[in-house]
Amino acid sequence: MGDFLLVTGGAGYIGSHTVVNLLERGSQVIVLDNLCNSNDAVFDRIDSITHSQAVFVKGDIRDRDCLAKIFSTYPIDSVIHFAGLKAVGESSQIPLDYYQNNVYGTLVLCEAMAAAGVKKLIFSSSATVYGEDAPVPYEETMPRGKTSNPYGTSKAMVEQILTDLCASDPEWSVALLRYFNPIGAHPSGLIGEDPKGIPNNLMPFISQVAVGKRKELSIFGNDYPTSDGTCERDYLHVMDLADGHVSALSALDEKGAHIYNLGTGKGLSVLEMVESFKRVTGVDVPYSFADRREGDLPAFWADASKAEKELDWSATRTLDEMMEDTWRWQSNNPNGYDG
Ligand code: NAD
Ligand code: UFG
């Protein structure tokens, strides 16, 4: 029997891909998710891929009784904590919801872990914590910078809380994983990203235009100081990101807080992404240029060498695989998990 892992937010985009990897390596997985941004149809899909099952508990990370029950029922070794709200623009409209879910929710989770004597945690952080003025590539040794929205601030706050927790109690070990831009889907086409409403992120928008759900892509800004004027980001395959969590579990043998960038180390522009999608899938993606989106930085990517050196992890899937897998998921499931 493998180790027991609690995965909060395991029904979501990155969580579900990670659950597949964990089940395939023989872990016992308990998912806690309130389904506020996901669909429980994902669990049948996970079963089809892995031929094994995660235990699903529908509940909220802010529910102390629910957490206490999980920790008393299962001999949990470690927690992977994906649950939270993630829409950057929305976070400025409803900041209290973001701090409630992301910061308070993490506090409740950590208190329940401490009460149960479980002190190993992987946290979903973001490249956004480097802030507005950091030079690229981003390195883990750089200080956290000035964040420009409540979502980013909530991630920076949780990083600080978890760092303080590790300093206060040497029994804790925490991996703060700073994701860059995950895209793509499981190669089976059975699970993928299923945003509710109009997608905020580039790749789901491109694939929804390609499948005919949206008329055209608006490219936000073509006058940035980059190679072609459009913003550059470090896009990595979600399966590589999922692998990064499995690798990070080994880092939890060492006490303290450990920060890792999970990215490819390479920036690509919005136009390069659109052209790659067209080249790989043969499907046209009409676009027009629009004003810059507030809060977007011109270009950033990871220095991914620390994760390679210490976790023996690097992103291995190609850009073509990211495009093929996105398209397989989108074209097989034009309405996501709703059919
Ligand atoms: P997602 O919305 O698909 O998954 C998050 C899951 O958490 C959802 O299934 C949602 O229902 C659940 N959830 C939210 N609040 C909850 C609560 N209070 N209790 C229980 N469940 C709750 O998002 P994702 O893209 O898979 O992101 C996972 C994590 O990674 C998030 O913390 C996000 O902020 C972080 N992250 C994502 C990206 C990205 O580009 N997708 C980049 C950097 C960091
Ligand atoms: N873009 C468009 N049109 C769209 C959507 C996006 O041109 O319809 C552009 C954006 O302007 C940006 C690039 O595509 O230049 C990528 O945008 P995304 O929204 O896909 O990703 P971001 O880099 O803005 O944000 C993502 C996550 C955040 C996280 C951040 C840093 O959504 O959670 O990466 O890690 F904080």
PDB file of C-alpha atoms in Angstrom, residues 194-334:
ATOM      1  CA  ASP A 194     -12.646  23.478 -18.290  1.00  0.00           C
ATOM      2  CA  PRO A 195     -13.042  27.149 -17.406  1.00  0.00           C
ATOM      3  CA  LYS A 196     -16.501  28.351 -16.432  1.00  0.00           C
ATOM      4  CA  GLY A 197     -17.780  31.194 -18.665  1.00  0.00           C
ATOM      5  CA  ILE A 198     -15.447  33.270 -20.819  1.00  0.00           C
ATOM      6  CA  PRO A 199     -11.850  32.065 -20.376  1.00  0.00           C
ATOM      7  CA  ASN A 200      -9.418  34.542 -18.810  1.00  0.00           C
ATOM      8  CA  ASN A 201      -6.346  32.635 -19.936  1.00  0.00           C
ATOM      9  CA  LEU A 202      -4.805  32.511 -23.382  1.00  0.00           C
ATOM     10  CA  MET A 203      -4.777  28.808 -24.228  1.00  0.00           C
ATOM     11  CA  PRO A 204      -8.411  27.979 -23.361  1.00  0.00           C
ATOM     12  CA  PHE A 205      -9.424  31.066 -25.323  1.00  0.00           C
ATOM     13  CA  ILE A 206      -7.437  29.960 -28.386  1.00  0.00           C
ATOM     14  CA  SER A 207      -8.904  26.447 -28.257  1.00  0.00           C
ATOM     15  CA  GLN A 208     -12.482  27.741 -27.804  1.00  0.00           C
ATOM     16  CA  VAL A 209     -12.047  29.967 -30.877  1.00  0.00           C
ATOM     17  CA  ALA A 210     -10.684  26.973 -32.793  1.00  0.00           C
ATOM     18  CA  VAL A 211     -13.648  24.777 -31.845  1.00  0.00           C
ATOM     19  CA  GLY A 212     -16.098  27.526 -32.877  1.00  0.00           C
ATOM     20  CA  LYS A 213     -17.348  28.556 -29.429  1.00  0.00           C
ATOM     21  CA  ARG A 214     -15.874  32.071 -29.733  1.00  0.00           C
ATOM     22  CA  LYS A 215     -15.503  34.264 -32.789  1.00  0.00           C
ATOM     23  CA  GLU A 216     -11.970  35.549 -32.462  1.00  0.00           C
ATOM     24  CA  LEU A 217      -9.119  35.969 -30.044  1.00  0.00           C
ATOM     25  CA  SER A 218      -8.303  39.456 -28.782  1.00  0.00           C
ATOM     26  CA  ILE A 219      -4.552  39.792 -28.324  1.00  0.00           C
ATOM     27  CA  PHE A 220      -4.042  42.227 -25.470  1.00  0.00           C
ATOM     28  CA  GLY A 221      -1.372  44.650 -26.683  1.00  0.00           C
ATOM     29  CA  ASN A 222       1.098  44.511 -29.587  1.00  0.00           C
ATOM     30  CA  ASP A 223       3.322  47.395 -28.524  1.00  0.00           C
ATOM     31  CA  TYR A 224       5.260  45.747 -25.714  1.00  0.00           C
ATOM     32  CA  PRO A 225       9.084  45.869 -25.789  1.00  0.00           C
ATOM     33  CA  THR A 226       9.313  42.213 -26.916  1.00  0.00           C
ATOM     34  CA  SER A 227      10.402  40.473 -30.139  1.00  0.00           C
ATOM     35  CA  ASP A 228       6.998  40.891 -31.853  1.00  0.00           C
ATOM     36  CA  GLY A 229       5.291  43.382 -29.505  1.00  0.00           C
ATOM     37  CA  THR A 230       3.104  40.795 -27.720  1.00  0.00           C
ATOM     38  CA  CYS A 231       3.680  39.565 -24.151  1.00  0.00           C
ATOM     39  CA  GLU A 232       5.991  36.654 -23.440  1.00  0.00           C
ATOM     40  CA  ARG A 233       5.295  33.911 -20.875  1.00  0.00           C
ATOM     41  CA  ASP A 234       6.823  30.611 -19.802  1.00  0.00           C
ATOM     42  CA  TYR A 235       4.236  28.009 -20.868  1.00  0.00           C
ATOM     43  CA  LEU A 236       4.679  24.490 -19.513  1.00  0.00           C
ATOM     44  CA  HIS A 237       2.722  21.289 -20.063  1.00  0.00           C
ATOM     45  CA  VAL A 238       0.317  20.559 -17.202  1.00  0.00           C
ATOM     46  CA  MET A 239       1.608  16.957 -17.107  1.00  0.00           C
ATOM     47  CA  ASP A 240       5.119  18.282 -16.486  1.00  0.00           C
ATOM     48  CA  LEU A 241       3.697  20.460 -13.730  1.00  0.00           C
ATOM     49  CA  ALA A 242       1.915  17.408 -12.273  1.00  0.00           C
ATOM     50  CA  ASP A 243       5.231  15.488 -12.359  1.00  0.00           C
ATOM     51  CA  GLY A 244       6.794  18.403 -10.468  1.00  0.00           C
ATOM     52  CA  HIS A 245       4.505  17.695  -7.501  1.00  0.00           C
ATOM     53  CA  VAL A 246       5.531  14.061  -7.397  1.00  0.00           C
ATOM     54  CA  SER A 247       9.190  15.158  -7.466  1.00  0.00           C
ATOM     55  CA  ALA A 248       8.550  17.760  -4.753  1.00  0.00           C
ATOM     56  CA  LEU A 249       7.164  15.092  -2.409  1.00  0.00           C
ATOM     57  CA  SER A 250      10.744  13.859  -2.010  1.00  0.00           C
ATOM     58  CA  ALA A 251      11.831  17.359  -0.945  1.00  0.00           C
ATOM     59  CA  LEU A 252       9.464  17.074   2.018  1.00  0.00           C
ATOM     60  CA  ASP A 253      11.902  14.663   3.666  1.00  0.00           C
ATOM     61  CA  GLU A 254      13.945  17.769   4.412  1.00  0.00           C
ATOM     62  CA  LYS A 255      12.452  20.112   7.048  1.00  0.00           C
ATOM     63  CA  GLY A 256      11.812  23.810   6.453  1.00  0.00           C
ATOM     64  CA  ALA A 257      10.308  25.849   3.606  1.00  0.00           C
ATOM     65  CA  HIS A 258      11.672  25.236   0.120  1.00  0.00           C
ATOM     66  CA  ILE A 259      10.848  27.358  -2.927  1.00  0.00           C
ATOM     67  CA  TYR A 260      10.916  25.971  -6.466  1.00  0.00           C
ATOM     68  CA  ASN A 261      10.076  27.564  -9.802  1.00  0.00           C
ATOM     69  CA  LEU A 262       8.233  25.159 -12.088  1.00  0.00           C
ATOM     70  CA  GLY A 263       8.615  26.413 -15.649  1.00  0.00           C
ATOM     71  CA  THR A 264      10.563  25.592 -18.815  1.00  0.00           C
ATOM     72  CA  GLY A 265      12.999  28.487 -18.597  1.00  0.00           C
ATOM     73  CA  LYS A 266      11.871  29.889 -21.958  1.00  0.00           C
ATOM     74  CA  GLY A 267       9.492  32.704 -22.864  1.00  0.00           C
ATOM     75  CA  LEU A 268       7.122  32.573 -25.853  1.00  0.00           C
ATOM     76  CA  SER A 269       5.021  35.408 -27.225  1.00  0.00           C
ATOM     77  CA  VAL A 270       1.245  35.392 -27.668  1.00  0.00           C
ATOM     78  CA  LEU A 271       1.704  35.465 -31.450  1.00  0.00           C
ATOM     79  CA  GLU A 272       4.121  32.523 -31.301  1.00  0.00           C
ATOM     80  CA  MET A 273       1.501  30.570 -29.332  1.00  0.00           C
ATOM     81  CA  VAL A 274      -1.227  31.326 -31.871  1.00  0.00           C
ATOM     82  CA  GLU A 275       1.017  30.401 -34.807  1.00  0.00           C
ATOM     83  CA  SER A 276       2.143  27.160 -33.116  1.00  0.00           C
ATOM     84  CA  PHE A 277      -1.450  26.142 -32.445  1.00  0.00           C
ATOM     85  CA  LYS A 278      -2.341  26.702 -36.102  1.00  0.00           C
ATOM     86  CA  ARG A 279       0.738  24.856 -37.368  1.00  0.00           C
ATOM     87  CA  VAL A 280       0.254  21.820 -35.125  1.00  0.00           C
ATOM     88  CA  THR A 281      -3.537  21.430 -35.408  1.00  0.00           C
ATOM     89  CA  GLY A 282      -4.141  22.820 -38.898  1.00  0.00           C
ATOM     90  CA  VAL A 283      -7.046  24.836 -37.459  1.00  0.00           C
ATOM     91  CA  ASP A 284      -7.291  28.588 -38.010  1.00  0.00           C
ATOM     92  CA  VAL A 285      -7.541  30.993 -35.062  1.00  0.00           C
ATOM     93  CA  PRO A 286      -8.806  34.418 -36.160  1.00  0.00           C
ATOM     94  CA  TYR A 287      -7.459  37.221 -33.976  1.00  0.00           C
ATOM     95  CA  SER A 288      -7.290  40.972 -33.694  1.00  0.00           C
ATOM     96  CA  PHE A 289      -5.171  43.262 -31.581  1.00  0.00           C
ATOM     97  CA  ALA A 290      -6.805  44.978 -28.611  1.00  0.00           C
ATOM     98  CA  ASP A 291      -5.642  47.331 -25.876  1.00  0.00           C
ATOM     99  CA  ARG A 292      -3.226  46.106 -23.256  1.00  0.00           C
ATOM    100  CA  ARG A 293      -4.872  44.244 -20.360  1.00  0.00           C
ATOM    101  CA  GLU A 294      -4.415  46.038 -17.062  1.00  0.00           C
ATOM    102  CA  GLY A 295      -1.800  44.444 -14.830  1.00  0.00           C
ATOM    103  CA  ASP A 296      -0.061  42.360 -17.556  1.00  0.00           C
ATOM    104  CA  LEU A 297       3.736  42.352 -17.434  1.00  0.00           C
ATOM    105  CA  PRO A 298       5.589  42.463 -20.781  1.00  0.00           C
ATOM    106  CA  ALA A 299       7.632  39.281 -20.360  1.00  0.00           C
ATOM    107  CA  PHE A 300       8.705  36.794 -17.716  1.00  0.00           C
ATOM    108  CA  TRP A 301      10.026  33.283 -17.518  1.00  0.00           C
ATOM    109  CA  ALA A 302      11.639  30.995 -14.972  1.00  0.00           C
ATOM    110  CA  ASP A 303      15.164  30.152 -14.108  1.00  0.00           C
ATOM    111  CA  ALA A 304      14.228  26.493 -13.683  1.00  0.00           C
ATOM    112  CA  SER A 305      17.675  25.222 -12.664  1.00  0.00           C
ATOM    113  CA  LYS A 306      17.005  24.804  -8.925  1.00  0.00           C
ATOM    114  CA  ALA A 307      14.218  22.255  -9.463  1.00  0.00           C
ATOM    115  CA  GLU A 308      16.431  20.394 -11.919  1.00  0.00           C
ATOM    116  CA  LYS A 309      19.346  20.284  -9.485  1.00  0.00           C
ATOM    117  CA  GLU A 310      17.458  19.545  -6.264  1.00  0.00           C
ATOM    118  CA  LEU A 311      14.326  17.701  -7.412  1.00  0.00           C
ATOM    119  CA  ASP A 312      15.730  16.095 -10.557  1.00  0.00           C
ATOM    120  CA  TRP A 313      12.734  17.639 -12.334  1.00  0.00           C
ATOM    121  CA  SER A 314      12.593  19.496 -15.613  1.00  0.00           C
ATOM    122  CA  ALA A 315       9.825  20.183 -18.107  1.00  0.00           C
ATOM    123  CA  THR A 316      10.269  17.615 -20.909  1.00  0.00           C
ATOM    124  CA  ARG A 317       7.121  17.911 -23.055  1.00  0.00           C
ATOM    125  CA  THR A 318       7.448  19.964 -26.239  1.00  0.00           C
ATOM    126  CA  LEU A 319       5.399  22.944 -27.379  1.00  0.00           C
ATOM    127  CA  ASP A 320       3.885  20.726 -30.094  1.00  0.00           C
ATOM    128  CA  GLU A 321       2.689  18.264 -27.417  1.00  0.00           C
ATOM    129  CA  MET A 322       1.146  21.158 -25.471  1.00  0.00           C
ATOM    130  CA  MET A 323      -0.801  22.196 -28.580  1.00  0.00           C
ATOM    131  CA  GLU A 324      -1.790  18.649 -29.651  1.00  0.00           C
ATOM    132  CA  ASP A 325      -2.993  17.728 -26.164  1.00  0.00           C
ATOM    133  CA  THR A 326      -4.930  20.980 -25.731  1.00  0.00           C
ATOM    134  CA  TRP A 327      -6.667  20.362 -29.028  1.00  0.00           C
ATOM    135  CA  ARG A 328      -7.429  16.680 -28.357  1.00  0.00           C
ATOM    136  CA  TRP A 329      -9.126  17.658 -25.074  1.00  0.00           C
ATOM    137  CA  GLN A 330     -11.017  20.639 -26.560  1.00  0.00           C
ATOM    138  CA  SER A 331     -12.173  18.925 -29.753  1.00  0.00           C
ATOM    139  CA  ASN A 332     -13.275  15.732 -27.931  1.00  0.00           C
ATOM    140  CA  ASN A 333     -15.032  17.780 -25.213  1.00  0.00           C
ATOM    141  CA  PRO A 334     -16.247  21.018 -26.844  1.00  0.00           C
TER     142      PRO A 334
END
